[in-house]
PDB file of C-alpha atoms in Angstrom:
ATOM      1  CA  MET A 133      23.989   7.308  -6.144  1.00 50.00           C
ATOM      2  CA  GLU A 134      22.915   9.749  -3.452  1.00 54.00           C
ATOM      3  CA  ASP A 135      22.833   8.774   0.187  1.00 60.00           C
ATOM      4  CA  PRO A 136      19.402   7.074   0.535  1.00 61.00           C
ATOM      5  CA  ASP A 137      19.208   7.916   4.220  1.00 68.00           C
ATOM      6  CA  SER A 138      19.113  11.645   3.403  1.00 72.00           C
ATOM      7  CA  ARG A 139      15.490  11.336   2.273  1.00 80.00           C
ATOM      8  CA  LEU A 140      14.363   9.021   5.052  1.00 89.00           C
ATOM      9  CA  PHE A 141      13.432   9.354   8.720  1.00 92.00           C
ATOM     10  CA  LYS A 142      14.048   6.327  10.915  1.00 94.00           C
ATOM     11  CA  PHE A 143      11.926   5.666  13.975  1.00 95.00           C
ATOM     12  CA  GLU A 144      11.978   2.434  16.000  1.00 96.00           C
ATOM     13  CA  GLY A 145      13.745   0.624  13.187  1.00 96.00           C
ATOM     14  CA  TYR A 146      11.293   1.716  10.488  1.00 97.00           C
ATOM     15  CA  TYR A 147      11.967   4.142   7.614  1.00 95.00           C
ATOM     16  CA  PHE A 148       9.483   6.932   6.902  1.00 93.00           C
ATOM     17  CA  HIS A 149       9.662   9.421   4.063  1.00 86.00           C
ATOM     18  CA  ASN A 150      11.060  12.598   5.600  1.00 82.00           C
ATOM     19  CA  ILE A 151       9.018  15.094   3.531  1.00 77.00           C
ATOM     20  CA  ASN A 152       6.112  16.761   5.372  1.00 73.00           C
ATOM     21  CA  ILE A 153       6.415  14.393   8.278  1.00 84.00           C
ATOM     22  CA  ASP A 154       5.275  15.369  11.761  1.00 88.00           C
ATOM     23  CA  THR A 155       7.747  13.672  14.083  1.00 90.00           C
ATOM     24  CA  ASP A 156       5.654  14.503  17.145  1.00 91.00           C
ATOM     25  CA  PHE A 157       2.730  12.598  15.643  1.00 91.00           C
ATOM     26  CA  ILE A 158       4.981   9.686  14.641  1.00 93.00           C
ATOM     27  CA  GLU A 159       6.182   9.359  18.212  1.00 94.00           C
ATOM     28  CA  THR A 160       2.581   9.007  19.441  1.00 93.00           C
ATOM     29  CA  LEU A 161       1.175   6.710  16.718  1.00 94.00           C
ATOM     30  CA  LYS A 162       0.517   3.885  19.149  1.00 94.00           C
ATOM     31  CA  ASP A 163      -1.469   6.220  21.418  1.00 95.00           C
ATOM     32  CA  PHE A 164      -3.864   7.354  18.684  1.00 95.00           C
ATOM     33  CA  GLU A 165      -7.434   6.693  19.841  1.00 96.00           C
ATOM     34  CA  THR A 166      -9.155   4.328  17.445  1.00 97.00           C
ATOM     35  CA  ARG A 167     -12.885   3.821  17.005  1.00 97.00           C
ATOM     36  CA  GLU A 168     -14.548   0.440  16.827  1.00 96.00           C
ATOM     37  CA  ASP A 169     -15.675   1.029  13.234  1.00 97.00           C
ATOM     38  CA  ASP A 170     -12.331   2.313  11.892  1.00 98.00           C
ATOM     39  CA  ILE A 171     -11.000   0.630   8.765  1.00 98.00           C
ATOM     40  CA  PHE A 172      -7.247   0.459   8.185  1.00 98.00           C
ATOM     41  CA  LEU A 173      -5.802  -0.504   4.797  1.00 98.00           C
ATOM     42  CA  VAL A 174      -2.258  -1.779   5.365  1.00 98.00           C
ATOM     43  CA  THR A 175       0.241  -2.221   2.534  1.00 98.00           C
ATOM     44  CA  TYR A 176       3.932  -2.215   1.888  1.00 98.00           C
ATOM     45  CA  PRO A 177       4.629   0.579  -0.673  1.00 95.00           C
ATOM     46  CA  LYS A 178       3.762  -0.282  -4.295  1.00 93.00           C
ATOM     47  CA  SER A 179       1.448  -3.133  -3.349  1.00 95.00           C
ATOM     48  CA  GLY A 180      -1.822  -1.737  -4.705  1.00 91.00           C
ATOM     49  CA  THR A 181      -2.399   0.963  -2.095  1.00 91.00           C
ATOM     50  CA  ILE A 182      -4.097   3.502  -4.361  1.00 88.00           C
ATOM     51  CA  TRP A 183      -6.193   0.765  -5.948  1.00 90.00           C
ATOM     52  CA  LEU A 184      -7.534  -0.370  -2.573  1.00 93.00           C
ATOM     53  CA  GLN A 185      -8.081   3.214  -1.441  1.00 92.00           C
ATOM     54  CA  GLN A 186     -10.287   3.649  -4.495  1.00 89.00           C
ATOM     55  CA  ILE A 187     -12.171   0.428  -3.792  1.00 93.00           C
ATOM     56  CA  LEU A 188     -12.828   1.402  -0.170  1.00 95.00           C
ATOM     57  CA  LYS A 189     -13.973   4.845  -1.223  1.00 92.00           C
ATOM     58  CA  LEU A 190     -16.403   3.344  -3.730  1.00 93.00           C
ATOM     59  CA  ILE A 191     -17.744   0.831  -1.214  1.00 95.00           C
ATOM     60  CA  TYR A 192     -18.405   3.422   1.490  1.00 94.00           C
ATOM     61  CA  PHE A 193     -19.423   6.544  -0.450  1.00 90.00           C
ATOM     62  CA  GLU A 194     -22.490   6.337  -2.680  1.00 89.00           C
ATOM     63  CA  GLU A 195     -21.691   9.634  -4.416  1.00 84.00           C
ATOM     64  CA  TYR A 196     -18.553   8.091  -5.900  1.00 83.00           C
ATOM     65  CA  ARG A 197     -20.384   5.007  -7.093  1.00 83.00           C
ATOM     66  CA  LYS A 198     -22.762   7.408  -8.829  1.00 82.00           C
ATOM     67  CA  ASN A 199     -19.815   9.429 -10.127  1.00 78.00           C
ATOM     68  CA  THR A 200     -20.915  12.660  -8.414  1.00 73.00           C
ATOM     69  CA  GLY A 201     -18.279  12.924  -5.652  1.00 66.00           C
ATOM     70  CA  ASN A 202     -15.503  15.454  -6.147  1.00 66.00           C
ATOM     71  CA  LEU A 203     -12.907  14.833  -3.436  1.00 69.00           C
ATOM     72  CA  GLU A 204      -9.691  13.040  -4.326  1.00 73.00           C
ATOM     73  CA  THR A 205      -9.097   9.605  -2.845  1.00 73.00           C
ATOM     74  CA  ASP A 206      -6.389  10.853  -0.502  1.00 75.00           C
ATOM     75  CA  PHE A 207      -8.997  12.915   1.365  1.00 81.00           C
ATOM     76  CA  GLN A 208     -11.484  10.059   1.643  1.00 86.00           C
ATOM     77  CA  VAL A 209      -8.946   7.398   2.622  1.00 91.00           C
ATOM     78  CA  PRO A 210      -6.011   9.442   3.956  1.00 91.00           C
ATOM     79  CA  PHE A 211      -2.546   8.126   4.691  1.00 90.00           C
ATOM     80  CA  PHE A 212      -2.530   7.766   8.455  1.00 93.00           C
ATOM     81  CA  GLU A 213       1.126   8.575   9.125  1.00 93.00           C
ATOM     82  CA  TYR A 214       1.442  11.331   6.514  1.00 84.00           C
ATOM     83  CA  SER A 215      -1.861  13.234   6.321  1.00 65.00           C
ATOM     84  CA  ASN A 216      -2.320  14.566   9.842  1.00 53.00           C
ATOM     85  CA  GLN A 217      -1.032  18.020   8.914  1.00 58.00           C
ATOM     86  CA  ILE A 218      -3.892  18.679   6.493  1.00 67.00           C
ATOM     87  CA  MET A 219      -6.683  16.677   8.102  1.00 79.00           C
ATOM     88  CA  ASP A 220      -8.113  16.503  11.587  1.00 88.00           C
ATOM     89  CA  PHE A 221      -8.653  12.789  12.112  1.00 92.00           C
ATOM     90  CA  LEU A 222     -10.650  13.452  15.268  1.00 91.00           C
ATOM     91  CA  LYS A 223     -13.278  15.348  13.274  1.00 91.00           C
ATOM     92  CA  MET A 224     -13.641  12.707  10.562  1.00 92.00           C
ATOM     93  CA  PRO A 225     -17.106  11.103  10.573  1.00 93.00           C
ATOM     94  CA  SER A 226     -17.369   7.405  11.232  1.00 94.00           C
ATOM     95  CA  PRO A 227     -16.506   5.038   9.803  1.00 95.00           C
ATOM     96  CA  ARG A 228     -13.051   6.478   9.264  1.00 96.00           C
ATOM     97  CA  LEU A 229     -11.018   4.948   6.447  1.00 97.00           C
ATOM     98  CA  PHE A 230      -7.226   5.048   6.761  1.00 96.00           C
ATOM     99  CA  SER A 231      -4.363   3.871   4.610  1.00 95.00           C
ATOM    100  CA  THR A 232      -0.954   3.060   6.080  1.00 97.00           C
ATOM    101  CA  HIS A 233       2.415   1.466   5.340  1.00 97.00           C
ATOM    102  CA  LEU A 234       3.203   1.004   9.038  1.00 98.00           C
ATOM    103  CA  PRO A 235       4.602  -2.234  10.462  1.00 98.00           C
ATOM    104  CA  TYR A 236       2.436  -4.081  12.952  1.00 98.00           C
ATOM    105  CA  TYR A 237       4.316  -2.732  15.987  1.00 98.00           C
ATOM    106  CA  LEU A 238       3.749   0.966  15.187  1.00 97.00           C
ATOM    107  CA  VAL A 239      -0.008   0.993  14.543  1.00 98.00           C
ATOM    108  CA  PRO A 240      -2.384   2.311  17.246  1.00 97.00           C
ATOM    109  CA  SER A 241      -2.609  -0.055  20.181  1.00 97.00           C
ATOM    110  CA  GLY A 242      -6.409   0.212  20.061  1.00 96.00           C
ATOM    111  CA  LEU A 243      -6.445  -1.973  16.948  1.00 97.00           C
ATOM    112  CA  LYS A 244      -5.605  -4.921  19.164  1.00 95.00           C
ATOM    113  CA  ASN A 245      -9.099  -4.921  20.634  1.00 90.00           C
ATOM    114  CA  LYS A 246     -10.125  -6.591  17.345  1.00 93.00           C
ATOM    115  CA  LYS A 247     -13.070  -4.230  16.853  1.00 92.00           C
ATOM    116  CA  ALA A 248     -11.656  -2.064  14.050  1.00 97.00           C
ATOM    117  CA  LYS A 249     -10.905  -3.898  10.821  1.00 98.00           C
ATOM    118  CA  ILE A 250      -7.625  -4.199   8.912  1.00 98.00           C
ATOM    119  CA  ILE A 251      -7.181  -5.201   5.280  1.00 98.00           C
ATOM    120  CA  TYR A 252      -3.608  -6.203   4.450  1.00 98.00           C
ATOM    121  CA  VAL A 253      -2.810  -6.336   0.739  1.00 98.00           C
ATOM    122  CA  TYR A 254       0.328  -8.139  -0.353  1.00 98.00           C
ATOM    123  CA  ARG A 255       2.007  -8.447  -3.750  1.00 96.00           C
ATOM    124  CA  ASN A 256       4.922 -10.435  -5.129  1.00 96.00           C
ATOM    125  CA  PRO A 257       8.086  -8.562  -4.122  1.00 97.00           C
ATOM    126  CA  LYS A 258       9.759  -8.624  -7.537  1.00 96.00           C
ATOM    127  CA  ASP A 259       6.972  -6.523  -9.049  1.00 94.00           C
ATOM    128  CA  ILE A 260       6.993  -4.332  -5.932  1.00 95.00           C
ATOM    129  CA  MET A 261      10.704  -3.712  -6.321  1.00 94.00           C
ATOM    130  CA  CYS A 262      10.527  -2.855 -10.030  1.00 91.00           C
ATOM    131  CA  SER A 263       7.490  -0.608  -9.536  1.00 89.00           C
ATOM    132  CA  TYR A 264       9.261   1.054  -6.608  1.00 88.00           C
ATOM    133  CA  PHE A 265      12.366   1.640  -8.751  1.00 88.00           C
ATOM    134  CA  HIS A 266      10.338   3.599 -11.330  1.00 83.00           C
ATOM    135  CA  PHE A 267       8.343   5.353  -8.615  1.00 78.00           C
ATOM    136  CA  SER A 268      11.510   6.591  -6.914  1.00 75.00           C
ATOM    137  CA  LYS A 269      12.556   8.409 -10.084  1.00 72.00           C
ATOM    138  CA  LYS A 270       9.467  10.609  -9.962  1.00 65.00           C
ATOM    139  CA  MET A 271       9.248  11.199  -6.227  1.00 60.00           C
ATOM    140  CA  PRO A 272      11.602  12.814  -3.717  1.00 53.00           C
ATOM    141  CA  LEU A 273      12.885   9.392  -2.691  1.00 55.00           C
ATOM    142  CA  PRO A 274      16.384   7.853  -2.744  1.00 52.00           C
ATOM    143  CA  VAL A 275      17.248   7.799  -6.439  1.00 62.00           C
ATOM    144  CA  THR A 276      19.243   5.063  -8.127  1.00 68.00           C
ATOM    145  CA  SER A 277      20.271   4.939 -11.759  1.00 73.00           C
ATOM    146  CA  THR A 278      19.957   1.167 -12.178  1.00 88.00           C
ATOM    147  CA  ILE A 279      17.691  -1.617 -11.000  1.00 91.00           C
ATOM    148  CA  GLU A 280      20.819  -3.282  -9.588  1.00 93.00           C
ATOM    149  CA  GLU A 281      21.437  -0.353  -7.253  1.00 91.00           C
ATOM    150  CA  PHE A 282      17.800  -0.191  -6.197  1.00 92.00           C
ATOM    151  CA  MET A 283      17.647  -3.933  -5.621  1.00 95.00           C
ATOM    152  CA  LYS A 284      20.510  -3.584  -3.144  1.00 95.00           C
ATOM    153  CA  LEU A 285      18.629  -0.890  -1.205  1.00 93.00           C
ATOM    154  CA  PHE A 286      15.383  -2.857  -1.375  1.00 95.00           C
ATOM    155  CA  LEU A 287      16.959  -6.058  -0.077  1.00 96.00           C
ATOM    156  CA  GLU A 288      18.680  -4.104   2.710  1.00 95.00           C
ATOM    157  CA  GLY A 289      15.437  -2.370   3.672  1.00 96.00           C
ATOM    158  CA  ARG A 290      16.928   1.099   3.112  1.00 94.00           C
ATOM    159  CA  VAL A 291      13.766   2.458   1.517  1.00 93.00           C
ATOM    160  CA  MET A 292      10.531   4.024   2.761  1.00 92.00           C
ATOM    161  CA  GLY A 293       8.677   1.101   4.304  1.00 95.00           C
ATOM    162  CA  SER A 294      11.917  -0.636   5.347  1.00 97.00           C
ATOM    163  CA  LEU A 295      12.423  -4.320   4.595  1.00 98.00           C
ATOM    164  CA  TRP A 296       9.545  -5.975   2.747  1.00 98.00           C
ATOM    165  CA  PHE A 297      10.280  -9.371   4.305  1.00 98.00           C
ATOM    166  CA  ASP A 298       9.972  -7.952   7.822  1.00 98.00           C
ATOM    167  CA  HIS A 299       6.777  -6.070   6.972  1.00 98.00           C
ATOM    168  CA  ILE A 300       4.736  -8.983   5.659  1.00 98.00           C
ATOM    169  CA  LYS A 301       6.146 -11.554   8.082  1.00 98.00           C
ATOM    170  CA  GLY A 302       5.561  -9.255  11.047  1.00 98.00           C
ATOM    171  CA  TRP A 303       1.929  -8.639  10.163  1.00 98.00           C
ATOM    172  CA  TYR A 304       1.239 -12.285   9.424  1.00 98.00           C
ATOM    173  CA  LYS A 305       2.983 -13.602  12.536  1.00 97.00           C
ATOM    174  CA  HIS A 306       0.961 -11.238  14.740  1.00 98.00           C
ATOM    175  CA  LYS A 307      -2.339 -11.543  12.842  1.00 97.00           C
ATOM    176  CA  ASN A 308      -4.095 -13.024  15.867  1.00 97.00           C
ATOM    177  CA  LEU A 309      -3.718  -9.695  17.657  1.00 97.00           C
ATOM    178  CA  PHE A 310      -5.921  -7.978  15.080  1.00 98.00           C
ATOM    179  CA  ASN A 311      -9.178  -8.283  13.144  1.00 98.00           C
ATOM    180  CA  ILE A 312      -7.381  -8.652   9.827  1.00 98.00           C
ATOM    181  CA  GLU A 313      -8.047  -9.948   6.310  1.00 98.00           C
ATOM    182  CA  PHE A 314      -5.166 -10.721   3.922  1.00 98.00           C
ATOM    183  CA  MET A 315      -5.755 -10.023   0.229  1.00 98.00           C
ATOM    184  CA  MET A 316      -3.389 -10.925  -2.606  1.00 97.00           C
ATOM    185  CA  TYR A 317      -2.856  -8.224  -5.240  1.00 94.00           C
ATOM    186  CA  GLU A 318      -2.499 -10.766  -8.052  1.00 95.00           C
ATOM    187  CA  GLU A 319      -5.716 -12.567  -7.133  1.00 94.00           C
ATOM    188  CA  MET A 320      -7.482  -9.208  -7.231  1.00 92.00           C
ATOM    189  CA  LYS A 321      -6.105  -8.625 -10.725  1.00 91.00           C
ATOM    190  CA  LYS A 322      -7.389 -12.004 -11.841  1.00 92.00           C
ATOM    191  CA  ASP A 323     -10.816 -11.748 -10.174  1.00 94.00           C
ATOM    192  CA  LEU A 324     -11.646  -8.179  -9.222  1.00 94.00           C
ATOM    193  CA  ARG A 325     -15.346  -8.750  -8.604  1.00 95.00           C
ATOM    194  CA  GLY A 326     -14.774 -11.829  -6.471  1.00 96.00           C
ATOM    195  CA  SER A 327     -12.140  -9.967  -4.467  1.00 96.00           C
ATOM    196  CA  ILE A 328     -14.435  -6.991  -3.856  1.00 96.00           C
ATOM    197  CA  VAL A 329     -17.193  -9.367  -2.744  1.00 97.00           C
ATOM    198  CA  LYS A 330     -14.710 -10.880  -0.269  1.00 97.00           C
ATOM    199  CA  ILE A 331     -13.749  -7.424   1.005  1.00 97.00           C
ATOM    200  CA  CYS A 332     -17.406  -6.428   1.429  1.00 97.00           C
ATOM    201  CA  LYS A 333     -18.100  -9.614   3.368  1.00 98.00           C
ATOM    202  CA  PHE A 334     -15.208  -8.887   5.726  1.00 98.00           C
ATOM    203  CA  LEU A 335     -16.351  -5.288   6.162  1.00 97.00           C
ATOM    204  CA  GLU A 336     -19.980  -6.418   6.600  1.00 97.00           C
ATOM    205  CA  LYS A 337     -21.065  -4.118   3.790  1.00 96.00           C
ATOM    206  CA  GLU A 338     -23.909  -5.236   1.541  1.00 95.00           C
ATOM    207  CA  LEU A 339     -24.051  -3.730  -1.936  1.00 94.00           C
ATOM    208  CA  SER A 340     -26.750  -4.152  -4.553  1.00 95.00           C
ATOM    209  CA  ASP A 341     -25.794  -5.705  -7.882  1.00 95.00           C
ATOM    210  CA  GLU A 342     -25.943  -2.239  -9.423  1.00 95.00           C
ATOM    211  CA  ASP A 343     -23.640  -0.788  -6.782  1.00 94.00           C
ATOM    212  CA  MET A 344     -21.240  -3.724  -7.105  1.00 95.00           C
ATOM    213  CA  ASP A 345     -21.101  -3.183 -10.872  1.00 94.00           C
ATOM    214  CA  ALA A 346     -20.243   0.477 -10.278  1.00 91.00           C
ATOM    215  CA  VAL A 347     -17.464  -0.375  -7.811  1.00 92.00           C
ATOM    216  CA  VAL A 348     -15.919  -2.968 -10.125  1.00 92.00           C
ATOM    217  CA  THR A 349     -16.080  -0.740 -13.201  1.00 90.00           C
ATOM    218  CA  GLN A 350     -14.574   2.318 -11.537  1.00 86.00           C
ATOM    219  CA  ALA A 351     -11.903   0.239  -9.793  1.00 86.00           C
ATOM    220  CA  MET A 352     -10.526  -1.111 -13.080  1.00 84.00           C
ATOM    221  CA  PHE A 353      -6.979   0.129 -13.620  1.00 75.00           C
ATOM    222  CA  GLU A 354      -7.566   1.955 -16.901  1.00 71.00           C
ATOM    223  CA  ASN A 355     -10.630   3.726 -15.514  1.00 64.00           C
ATOM    224  CA  MET A 356      -8.715   4.799 -12.419  1.00 64.00           C
ATOM    225  CA  LYS A 357      -5.830   6.040 -14.549  1.00 61.00           C
ATOM    226  CA  SER A 358      -8.142   8.493 -16.336  1.00 51.00           C
ATOM    227  CA  ASP A 359     -10.001   9.596 -13.175  1.00 56.00           C
ATOM    228  CA  PRO A 360      -8.305  12.638 -11.559  1.00 52.00           C
ATOM    229  CA  ARG A 361     -10.011  11.876  -8.247  1.00 50.00           C
ATOM    230  CA  ALA A 362      -8.406   8.433  -8.146  1.00 48.00           C
ATOM    231  CA  ASN A 363      -5.108   8.564 -10.034  1.00 49.00           C
ATOM    232  CA  TYR A 364      -3.127  10.932  -7.790  1.00 50.00           C
ATOM    233  CA  ASP A 365      -2.189  13.050 -10.823  1.00 50.00           C
ATOM    234  CA  ASP A 366      -2.150  16.268  -8.801  1.00 54.00           C
ATOM    235  CA  ILE A 367      -0.288  14.933  -5.770  1.00 54.00           C
ATOM    236  CA  LEU A 368       3.126  15.292  -7.420  1.00 51.00           C
ATOM    237  CA  LYS A 369       2.528  18.971  -8.101  1.00 52.00           C
ATOM    238  CA  VAL A 370       0.545  20.020  -5.020  1.00 49.00           C
ATOM    239  CA  GLN A 371       2.449  18.132  -2.317  1.00 49.00           C
ATOM    240  CA  PHE A 372       5.901  17.837  -3.842  1.00 47.00           C
ATOM    241  CA  GLY A 373       6.145  20.651  -6.406  1.00 48.00           C
ATOM    242  CA  ILE A 374       6.920  18.267  -9.257  1.00 49.00           C
ATOM    243  CA  GLU A 375       5.575  19.478 -12.603  1.00 51.00           C
ATOM    244  CA  GLU A 376       4.624  16.061 -13.958  1.00 52.00           C
ATOM    245  CA  LYS A 377       1.378  14.170 -13.825  1.00 48.00           C
ATOM    246  CA  GLY A 378       0.081  10.636 -13.893  1.00 45.00           C
ATOM    247  CA  HIS A 379       3.144   8.795 -12.646  1.00 45.00           C
ATOM    248  CA  PHE A 380       1.600   7.303  -9.544  1.00 49.00           C
ATOM    249  CA  LEU A 381      -0.235   4.801 -11.723  1.00 46.00           C
ATOM    250  CA  ARG A 382       2.168   3.246 -14.206  1.00 49.00           C
ATOM    251  CA  LYS A 383       1.209  -0.300 -15.286  1.00 55.00           C
ATOM    252  CA  GLY A 384      -0.267  -2.278 -12.408  1.00 64.00           C
ATOM    253  CA  THR A 385       0.526  -5.554 -14.154  1.00 77.00           C
ATOM    254  CA  ILE A 386       1.723  -8.959 -12.955  1.00 87.00           C
ATOM    255  CA  GLY A 387       5.176 -10.151 -13.985  1.00 88.00           C
ATOM    256  CA  ASP A 388       6.559  -6.795 -15.139  1.00 90.00           C
ATOM    257  CA  TRP A 389       9.742  -7.667 -13.217  1.00 92.00           C
ATOM    258  CA  LYS A 390      10.738  -9.883 -16.143  1.00 92.00           C
ATOM    259  CA  ASN A 391      11.251  -6.759 -18.256  1.00 91.00           C
ATOM    260  CA  TYR A 392      13.826  -5.311 -15.852  1.00 90.00           C
ATOM    261  CA  MET A 393      15.630  -8.026 -13.898  1.00 93.00           C
ATOM    262  CA  THR A 394      18.504  -9.977 -15.417  1.00 95.00           C
ATOM    263  CA  VAL A 395      18.766 -13.739 -14.987  1.00 96.00           C
ATOM    264  CA  GLU A 396      21.536 -13.206 -12.448  1.00 96.00           C
ATOM    265  CA  GLN A 397      19.516 -10.659 -10.484  1.00 96.00           C
ATOM    266  CA  ASN A 398      16.500 -12.938 -10.496  1.00 96.00           C
ATOM    267  CA  GLU A 399      18.521 -15.887  -9.231  1.00 97.00           C
ATOM    268  CA  LYS A 400      20.011 -13.765  -6.458  1.00 97.00           C
ATOM    269  CA  PHE A 401      16.550 -12.525  -5.463  1.00 97.00           C
ATOM    270  CA  ASP A 402      15.148 -16.054  -5.483  1.00 97.00           C
ATOM    271  CA  LYS A 403      17.869 -17.324  -3.152  1.00 97.00           C
ATOM    272  CA  ILE A 404      17.197 -14.566  -0.643  1.00 97.00           C
ATOM    273  CA  PHE A 405      13.423 -15.018  -0.943  1.00 97.00           C
ATOM    274  CA  GLN A 406      13.628 -18.767  -0.398  1.00 97.00           C
ATOM    275  CA  ARG A 407      15.854 -18.324   2.641  1.00 97.00           C
ATOM    276  CA  LYS A 408      13.787 -15.592   4.303  1.00 97.00           C
ATOM    277  CA  MET A 409      10.333 -16.903   3.397  1.00 97.00           C
ATOM    278  CA  LYS A 410      10.908 -20.573   4.135  1.00 94.00           C
ATOM    279  CA  ASP A 411       7.733 -22.101   5.568  1.00 93.00           C
ATOM    280  CA  PHE A 412       5.794 -18.838   5.116  1.00 97.00           C
ATOM    281  CA  PRO A 413       2.181 -19.964   4.469  1.00 97.00           C
ATOM    282  CA  LEU A 414       0.909 -17.251   2.095  1.00 97.00           C
ATOM    283  CA  LYS A 415       1.389 -18.047  -1.571  1.00 95.00           C
ATOM    284  CA  PHE A 416       2.683 -15.677  -4.252  1.00 96.00           C
ATOM    285  CA  ILE A 417       1.956 -15.346  -7.960  1.00 95.00           C
ATOM    286  CA  TRP A 418       4.887 -14.221 -10.123  1.00 94.00           C
ATOM    287  CA  ASP A 419       3.344 -14.373 -13.595  1.00 88.00           C
ATOM    288  CA  MET A 420      -0.074 -13.499 -15.039  1.00 75.00           C
ATOM    289  CA  ASN A 421      -0.458 -17.011 -16.483  1.00 73.00           C
ATOM    290  CA  GLU A 422       0.353 -18.676 -13.190  1.00 58.00           C
ATOM    291  CA  GLU A 423      -2.488 -20.318 -11.311  1.00 57.00           C
TER     292      GLU A 423
END
């Protein structure tokens, strides 16, 4: 296994991907001037980021609901800490939509005025880990040959995004500092329309029944997978020079971890989860049939 730290950049205890990163911008993240109508989508990697980017794009841009928009999602809802080299955030029209994997302590300080809105999407960490393992094989990320090796890195926080436990607990513990709504990935899978209605209510966006139907339909996983504006097919080639397509969106299912983790690995993960997440109030769904 290669040295995982060779593909990562660590700043204030948090691991960034080191490809195309502007360290000067990273060092001034907290000073970035926010607007009162900014929207920040916050996720730990592999927690439904692209899915929520698509949903936000559909909610805010009529041309995409009508299927006439041409820009890829990454230009409509750019990654805050990674896109500054190709986009001028200061020239973006309001409301600006951003996506980020940042921990609570690195986001712009202006978000603490509770004017701008934050949507935090969380997912059960076993599915995150297994999705991340497959993702790392296609991206210039620390590569491991087995799920066992990747699980070690994941549980040590030696991956882009650092330690999952710290990320979700940090955001939840400090939620009162922000105007934030927590959404569960698995609940969105089970009730997409109801979840989008909840998001619209938080964002104070009213959509007609026709528009809501369009958002729900185009935000379905299989429809996104076949939509080049939404599926990130070209990102691998354009940004990373990798001659493969379609690997950003793999399955998007609940409980896929059962196909990759052994009984022993699962028991080890459960022990760590129970110790670190004791008394944590948010619930998690580990299986599609689970209520």
